[in-house]
GROMACS .gro file of C-alpha atoms in nm:
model
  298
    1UNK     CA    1   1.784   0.983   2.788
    2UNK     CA    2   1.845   0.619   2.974
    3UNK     CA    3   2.110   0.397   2.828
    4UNK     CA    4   2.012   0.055   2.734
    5UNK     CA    5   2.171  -0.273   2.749
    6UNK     CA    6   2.429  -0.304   2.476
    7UNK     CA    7   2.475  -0.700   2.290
    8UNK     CA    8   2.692  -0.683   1.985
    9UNK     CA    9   2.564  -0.863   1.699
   10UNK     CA   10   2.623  -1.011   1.348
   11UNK     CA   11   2.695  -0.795   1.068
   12UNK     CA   12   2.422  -0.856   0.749
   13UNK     CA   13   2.549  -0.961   0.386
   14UNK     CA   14   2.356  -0.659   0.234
   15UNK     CA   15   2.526  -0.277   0.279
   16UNK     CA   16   2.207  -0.138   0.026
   17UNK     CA   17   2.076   0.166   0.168
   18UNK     CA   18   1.688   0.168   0.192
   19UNK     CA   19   1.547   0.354  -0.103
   20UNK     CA   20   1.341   0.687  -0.068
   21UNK     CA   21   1.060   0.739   0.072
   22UNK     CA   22   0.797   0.845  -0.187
   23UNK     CA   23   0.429   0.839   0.035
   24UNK     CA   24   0.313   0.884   0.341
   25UNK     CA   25  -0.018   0.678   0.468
   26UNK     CA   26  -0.163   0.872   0.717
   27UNK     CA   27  -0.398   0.742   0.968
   28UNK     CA   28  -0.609   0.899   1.284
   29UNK     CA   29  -0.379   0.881   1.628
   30UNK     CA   30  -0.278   0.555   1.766
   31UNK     CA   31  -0.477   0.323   1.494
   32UNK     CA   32  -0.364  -0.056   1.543
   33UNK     CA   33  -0.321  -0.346   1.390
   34UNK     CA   34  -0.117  -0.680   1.336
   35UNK     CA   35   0.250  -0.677   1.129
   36UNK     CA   36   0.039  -0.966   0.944
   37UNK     CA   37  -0.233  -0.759   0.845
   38UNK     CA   38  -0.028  -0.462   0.779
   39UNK     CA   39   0.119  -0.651   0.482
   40UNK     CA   40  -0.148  -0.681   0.356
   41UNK     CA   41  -0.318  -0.472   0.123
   42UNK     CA   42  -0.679  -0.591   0.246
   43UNK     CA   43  -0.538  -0.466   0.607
   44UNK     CA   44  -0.474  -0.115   0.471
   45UNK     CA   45  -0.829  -0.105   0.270
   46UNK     CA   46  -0.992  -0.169   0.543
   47UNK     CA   47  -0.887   0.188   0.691
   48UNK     CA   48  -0.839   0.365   0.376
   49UNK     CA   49  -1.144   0.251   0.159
   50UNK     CA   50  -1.405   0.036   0.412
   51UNK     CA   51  -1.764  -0.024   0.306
   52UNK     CA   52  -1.835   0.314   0.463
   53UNK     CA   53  -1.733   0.662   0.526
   54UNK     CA   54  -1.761   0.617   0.907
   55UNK     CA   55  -1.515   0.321   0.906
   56UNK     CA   56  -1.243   0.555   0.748
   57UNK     CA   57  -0.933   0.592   0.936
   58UNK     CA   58  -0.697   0.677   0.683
   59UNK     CA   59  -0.554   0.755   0.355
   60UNK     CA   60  -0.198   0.737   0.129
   61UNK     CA   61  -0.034   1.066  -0.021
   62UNK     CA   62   0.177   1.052  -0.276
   63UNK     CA   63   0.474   1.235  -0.258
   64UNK     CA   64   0.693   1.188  -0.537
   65UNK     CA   65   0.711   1.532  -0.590
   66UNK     CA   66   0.981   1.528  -0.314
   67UNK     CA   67   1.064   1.493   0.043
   68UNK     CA   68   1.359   1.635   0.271
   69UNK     CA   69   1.443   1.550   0.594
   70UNK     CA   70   1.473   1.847   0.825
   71UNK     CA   71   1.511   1.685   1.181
   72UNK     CA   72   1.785   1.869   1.350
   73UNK     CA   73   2.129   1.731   1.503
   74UNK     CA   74   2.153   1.604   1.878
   75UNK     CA   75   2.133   1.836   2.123
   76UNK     CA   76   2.547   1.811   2.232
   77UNK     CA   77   2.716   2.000   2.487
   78UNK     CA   78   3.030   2.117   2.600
   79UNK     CA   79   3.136   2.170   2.950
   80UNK     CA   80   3.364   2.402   3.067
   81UNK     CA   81   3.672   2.212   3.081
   82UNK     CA   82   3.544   2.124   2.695
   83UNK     CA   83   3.409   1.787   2.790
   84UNK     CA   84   3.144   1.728   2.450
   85UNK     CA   85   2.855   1.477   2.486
   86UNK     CA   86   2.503   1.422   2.349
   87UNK     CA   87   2.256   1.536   2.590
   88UNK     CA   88   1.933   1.575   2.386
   89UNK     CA   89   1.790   1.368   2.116
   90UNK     CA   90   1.556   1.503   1.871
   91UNK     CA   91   1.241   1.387   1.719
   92UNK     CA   92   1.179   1.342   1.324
   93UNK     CA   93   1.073   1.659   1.067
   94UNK     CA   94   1.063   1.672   0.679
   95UNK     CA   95   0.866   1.855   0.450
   96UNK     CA   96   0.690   1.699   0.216
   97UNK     CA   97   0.535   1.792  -0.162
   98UNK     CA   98   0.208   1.637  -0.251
   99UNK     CA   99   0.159   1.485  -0.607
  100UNK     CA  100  -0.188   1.597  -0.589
  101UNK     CA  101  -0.385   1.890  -0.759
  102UNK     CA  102  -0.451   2.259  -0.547
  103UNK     CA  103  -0.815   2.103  -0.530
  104UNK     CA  104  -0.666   1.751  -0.304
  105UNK     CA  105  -0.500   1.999  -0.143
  106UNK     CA  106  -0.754   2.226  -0.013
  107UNK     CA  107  -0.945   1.937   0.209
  108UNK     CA  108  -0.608   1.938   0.371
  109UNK     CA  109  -0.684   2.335   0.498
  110UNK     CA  110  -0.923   2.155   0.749
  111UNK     CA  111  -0.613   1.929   0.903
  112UNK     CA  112  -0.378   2.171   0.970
  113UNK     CA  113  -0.216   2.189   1.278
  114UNK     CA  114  -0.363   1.808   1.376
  115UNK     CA  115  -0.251   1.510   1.526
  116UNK     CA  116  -0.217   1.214   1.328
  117UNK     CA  117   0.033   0.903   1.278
  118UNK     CA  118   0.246   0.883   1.001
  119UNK     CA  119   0.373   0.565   0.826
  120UNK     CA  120   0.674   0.626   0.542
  121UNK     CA  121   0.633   0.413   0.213
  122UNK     CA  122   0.945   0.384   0.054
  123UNK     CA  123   1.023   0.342  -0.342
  124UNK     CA  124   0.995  -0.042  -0.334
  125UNK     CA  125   0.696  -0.019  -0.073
  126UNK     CA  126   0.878  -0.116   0.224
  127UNK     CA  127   0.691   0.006   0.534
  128UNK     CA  128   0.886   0.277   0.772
  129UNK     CA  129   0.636   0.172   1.109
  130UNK     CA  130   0.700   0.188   1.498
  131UNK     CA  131   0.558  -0.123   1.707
  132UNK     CA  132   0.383  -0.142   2.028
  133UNK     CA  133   0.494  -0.288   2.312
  134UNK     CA  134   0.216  -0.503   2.232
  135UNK     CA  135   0.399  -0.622   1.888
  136UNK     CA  136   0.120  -0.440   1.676
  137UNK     CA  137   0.168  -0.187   1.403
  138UNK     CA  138   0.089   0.162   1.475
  139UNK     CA  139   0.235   0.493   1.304
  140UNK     CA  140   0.468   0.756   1.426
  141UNK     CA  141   0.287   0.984   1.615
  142UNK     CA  142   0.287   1.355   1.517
  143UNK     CA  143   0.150   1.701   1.376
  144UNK     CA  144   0.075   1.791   1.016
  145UNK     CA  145   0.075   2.160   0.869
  146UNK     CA  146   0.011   2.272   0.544
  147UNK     CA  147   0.106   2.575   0.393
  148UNK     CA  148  -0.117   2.862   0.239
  149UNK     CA  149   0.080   3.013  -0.053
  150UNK     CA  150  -0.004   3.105  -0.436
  151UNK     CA  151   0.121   2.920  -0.719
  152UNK     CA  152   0.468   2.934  -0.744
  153UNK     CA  153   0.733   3.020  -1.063
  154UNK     CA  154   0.939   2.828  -1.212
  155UNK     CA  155   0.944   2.478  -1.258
  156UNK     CA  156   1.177   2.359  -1.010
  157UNK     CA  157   0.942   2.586  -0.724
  158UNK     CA  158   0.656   2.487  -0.898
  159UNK     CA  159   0.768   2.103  -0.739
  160UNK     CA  160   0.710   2.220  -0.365
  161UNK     CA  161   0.400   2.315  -0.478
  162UNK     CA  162   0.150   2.162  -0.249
  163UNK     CA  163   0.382   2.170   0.071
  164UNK     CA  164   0.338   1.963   0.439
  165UNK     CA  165   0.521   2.016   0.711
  166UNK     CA  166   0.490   1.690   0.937
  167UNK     CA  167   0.667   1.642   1.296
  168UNK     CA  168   0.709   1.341   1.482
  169UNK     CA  169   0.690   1.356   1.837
  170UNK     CA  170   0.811   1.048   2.019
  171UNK     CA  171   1.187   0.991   1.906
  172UNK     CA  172   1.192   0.701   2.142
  173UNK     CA  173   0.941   0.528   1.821
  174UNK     CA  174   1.241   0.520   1.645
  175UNK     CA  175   1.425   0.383   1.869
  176UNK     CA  176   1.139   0.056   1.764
  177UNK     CA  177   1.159   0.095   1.403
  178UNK     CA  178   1.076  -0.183   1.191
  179UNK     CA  179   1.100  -0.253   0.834
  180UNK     CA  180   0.788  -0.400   0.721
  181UNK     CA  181   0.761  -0.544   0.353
  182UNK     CA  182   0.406  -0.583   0.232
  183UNK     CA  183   0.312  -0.823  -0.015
  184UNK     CA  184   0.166  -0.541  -0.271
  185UNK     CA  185   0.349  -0.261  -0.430
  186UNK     CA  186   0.346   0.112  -0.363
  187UNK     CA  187   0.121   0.182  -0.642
  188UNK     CA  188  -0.108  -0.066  -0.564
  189UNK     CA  189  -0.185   0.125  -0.207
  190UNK     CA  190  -0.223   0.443  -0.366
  191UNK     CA  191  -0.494   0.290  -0.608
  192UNK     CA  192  -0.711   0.181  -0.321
  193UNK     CA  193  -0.734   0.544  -0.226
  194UNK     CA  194  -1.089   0.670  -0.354
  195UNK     CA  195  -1.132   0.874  -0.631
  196UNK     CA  196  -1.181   1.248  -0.539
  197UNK     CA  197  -1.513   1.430  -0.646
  198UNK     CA  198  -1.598   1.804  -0.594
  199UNK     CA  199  -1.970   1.870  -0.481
  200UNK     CA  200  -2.071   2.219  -0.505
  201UNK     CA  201  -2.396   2.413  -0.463
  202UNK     CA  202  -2.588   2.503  -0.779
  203UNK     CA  203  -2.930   2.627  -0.619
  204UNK     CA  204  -2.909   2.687  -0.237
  205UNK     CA  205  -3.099   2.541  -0.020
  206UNK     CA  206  -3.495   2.596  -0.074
  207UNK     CA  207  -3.644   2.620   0.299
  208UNK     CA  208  -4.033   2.592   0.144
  209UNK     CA  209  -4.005   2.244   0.044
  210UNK     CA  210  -3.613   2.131   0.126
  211UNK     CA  211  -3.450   2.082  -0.188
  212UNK     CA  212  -3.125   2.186  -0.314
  213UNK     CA  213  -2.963   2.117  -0.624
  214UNK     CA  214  -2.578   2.012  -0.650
  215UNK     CA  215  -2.327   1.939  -0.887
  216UNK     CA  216  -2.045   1.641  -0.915
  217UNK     CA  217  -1.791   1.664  -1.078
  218UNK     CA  218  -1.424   1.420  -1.087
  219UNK     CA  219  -1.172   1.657  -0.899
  220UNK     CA  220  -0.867   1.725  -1.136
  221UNK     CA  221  -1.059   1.729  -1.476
  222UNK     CA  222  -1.408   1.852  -1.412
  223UNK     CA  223  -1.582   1.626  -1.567
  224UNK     CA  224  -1.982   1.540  -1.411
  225UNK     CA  225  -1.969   1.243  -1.194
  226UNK     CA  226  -2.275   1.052  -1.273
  227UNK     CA  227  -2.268   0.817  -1.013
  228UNK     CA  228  -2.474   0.954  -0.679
  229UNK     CA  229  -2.784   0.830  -0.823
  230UNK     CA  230  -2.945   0.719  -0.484
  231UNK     CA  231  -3.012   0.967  -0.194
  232UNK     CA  232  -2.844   0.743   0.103
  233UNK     CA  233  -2.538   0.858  -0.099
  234UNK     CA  234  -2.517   1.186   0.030
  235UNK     CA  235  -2.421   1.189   0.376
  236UNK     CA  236  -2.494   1.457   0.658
  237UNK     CA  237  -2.203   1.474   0.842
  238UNK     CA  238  -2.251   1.823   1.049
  239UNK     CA  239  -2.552   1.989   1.157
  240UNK     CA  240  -2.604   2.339   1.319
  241UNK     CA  241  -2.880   2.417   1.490
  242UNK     CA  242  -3.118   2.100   1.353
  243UNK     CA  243  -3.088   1.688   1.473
  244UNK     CA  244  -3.183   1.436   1.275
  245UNK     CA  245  -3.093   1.565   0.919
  246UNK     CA  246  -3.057   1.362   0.618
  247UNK     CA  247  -3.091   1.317   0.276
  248UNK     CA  248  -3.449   1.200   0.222
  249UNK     CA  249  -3.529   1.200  -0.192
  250UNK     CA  250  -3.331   1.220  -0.499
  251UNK     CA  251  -3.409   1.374  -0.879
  252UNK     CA  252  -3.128   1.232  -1.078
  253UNK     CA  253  -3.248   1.301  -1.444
  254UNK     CA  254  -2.959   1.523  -1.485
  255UNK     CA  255  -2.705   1.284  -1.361
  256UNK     CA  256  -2.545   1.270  -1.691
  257UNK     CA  257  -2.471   1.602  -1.620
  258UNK     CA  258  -2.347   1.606  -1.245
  259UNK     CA  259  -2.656   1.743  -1.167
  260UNK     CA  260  -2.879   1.637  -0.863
  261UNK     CA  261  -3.171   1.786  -0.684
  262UNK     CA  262  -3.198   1.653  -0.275
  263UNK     CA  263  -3.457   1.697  -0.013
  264UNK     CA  264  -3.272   1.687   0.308
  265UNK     CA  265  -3.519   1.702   0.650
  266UNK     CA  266  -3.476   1.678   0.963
  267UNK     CA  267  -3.654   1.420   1.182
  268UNK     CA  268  -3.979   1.653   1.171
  269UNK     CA  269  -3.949   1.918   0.924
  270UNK     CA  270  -3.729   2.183   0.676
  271UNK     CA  271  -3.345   2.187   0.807
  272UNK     CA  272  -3.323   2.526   0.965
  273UNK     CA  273  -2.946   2.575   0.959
  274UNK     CA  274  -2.684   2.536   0.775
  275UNK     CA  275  -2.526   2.198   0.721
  276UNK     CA  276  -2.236   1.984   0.618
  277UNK     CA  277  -2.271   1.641   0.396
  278UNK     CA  278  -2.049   1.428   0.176
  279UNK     CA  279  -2.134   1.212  -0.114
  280UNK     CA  280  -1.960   0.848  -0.136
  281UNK     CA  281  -1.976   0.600  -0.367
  282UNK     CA  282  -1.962   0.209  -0.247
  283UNK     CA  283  -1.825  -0.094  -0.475
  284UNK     CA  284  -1.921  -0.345  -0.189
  285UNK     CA  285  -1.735  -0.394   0.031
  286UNK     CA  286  -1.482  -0.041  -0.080
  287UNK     CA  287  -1.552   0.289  -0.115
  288UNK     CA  288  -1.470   0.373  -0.456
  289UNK     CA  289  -1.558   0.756  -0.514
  290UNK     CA  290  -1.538   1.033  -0.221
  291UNK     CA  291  -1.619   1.409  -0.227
  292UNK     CA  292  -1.534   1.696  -0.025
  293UNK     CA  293  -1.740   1.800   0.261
  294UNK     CA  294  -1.952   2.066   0.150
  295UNK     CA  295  -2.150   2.349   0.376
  296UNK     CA  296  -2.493   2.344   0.269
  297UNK     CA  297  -2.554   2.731   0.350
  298UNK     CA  298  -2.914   2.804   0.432
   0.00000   0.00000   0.00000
């Protein structure tokens, strides 16, 4: 602890509480930008929904579903002539319940456990943010862990369905809290989030001439997705054992269907292990439509 100079100021007209906090945008560790762009809503899409999947650097959860604050009391103690004083304080924790289906859920099995910064959205939008010493807006830094569970009974349990447990790490960032209002609502930023799509494997992975065929479909209803028409759609993010892979032809006939047949090479030849794309969607200059990263087993 280090006390800090101490000014006494004004007192302000309004005694309103700030409303709850309802979502959470979520961004990769110590992600910048100005207070003037981050009221923006053309600041935020370009790390939620850029032109391409590279450029990502974040996204918004919803979580109207609920939210409690679990971040324990000071740290206070008592001498032994029974002398009390705060001697610790204690960073941020609160659990919070994902309006999203067990699908949305499941790409966050590969986050658990990881670092990220963490911006509250309250009710009426208001930004919860931390600034740097440079003036610029960056989240509160901290861990994110979701829970593996089966659905739960009951209607009232079946609302912490869906459950992250997020910890702030720097209590000193609240000590720099600002209040940002945006000039676009909270349902507005959730919009720009892309829509989810499920990519599975129909027929694996041929190794004689390359091909696989997969299936799209809109995550929540099932319905084919129709829309990954062209092969520099589907991306190869991972590789195993080969360098160079990538989607290099496309048989959409069935699109109508979700269906869709892909040669994916490597810089020579046949991919020889197993490998990891995505398929995206791109309403210049957003990404509109995003799937799950699938392992293409072979």
């Amino acid at each position: 602890m280090s006390c800090q100079t101490f000014k006494f100021t004004g007192t302000g007209q309004c005694k309103q509480f700030l409303q709850d906090v309802k979502g959470l945008i979520i961004v990769e560790k110590n992600t910048t930008q100005t207070v003037a762009q981050a009221k923006t809503l053309a600041g935020w899409q370009a790390l939620i929904c850029p032109a391409t999947t590279a450029a990502i650097k974040g996204t918004y959860l919803n979580i109207d579903r609920g939210f409690e604050t679990k971040t324990p009391a000071p740290e206070m103690a008592t001498s032994n002539t029974g002398y009390k004083e705060k001697t610790k304080d204690l960073p941020v924790e609160f659990t919070a319940y994902g309006l999203i289906s067990y699908s949305d859920y499941q790409n966050w099995f590969a986050g658990d456990g990881k670092e990220f910064d963490f911006v509250p959205v309250l009710a009426d939008g208001k930004l919860l943010t931390p600034l740097t010493s440079a003036g610029l807006q960056i989240g509160f830094c901290g861990r994110l862990y979701t829970t593996y569970d089966l659905p739960k009974a009951g209607a009232a349990e079946k609302q912490k369905a869906h459950e992250f447990n997020i910890f702030f790490d720097d209590v000193e960032q609240m000590k720099n809290l600002s209040v940002i209002t945006p000039d676009f609502t909270r349902k507005e930023l959730e919009a720009v989030v892309p829509v989810g799509i499920n990519i599975d494997v129909v027929t694996p992975y041929n190794v004689a001439d390359g091909t696989v065929v997969l299936k799209a479909t809109k995550r929540g209803t099932g319905q084919p997705y129709a829309g990954f028409t062209t092969f520099a759609q589907w991306e190869v993010v991972e590789l195993t054992t080969d360098a160079g892979g990538a989607a290099t032809a496309i048989t959409a006939t069935s699109a109508s269907l979700g269906l869709y047949t892909l040669t994916f090479l490597n810089s020579v030849a046949k991919l020889t292990g197993d490998f990891k794309i995505q398929a995206v969607t791109v309403a210049a200059p957003n990404i509109t439509y995003l799937s799950n990263v699938l392992n293409v087993p072979i």
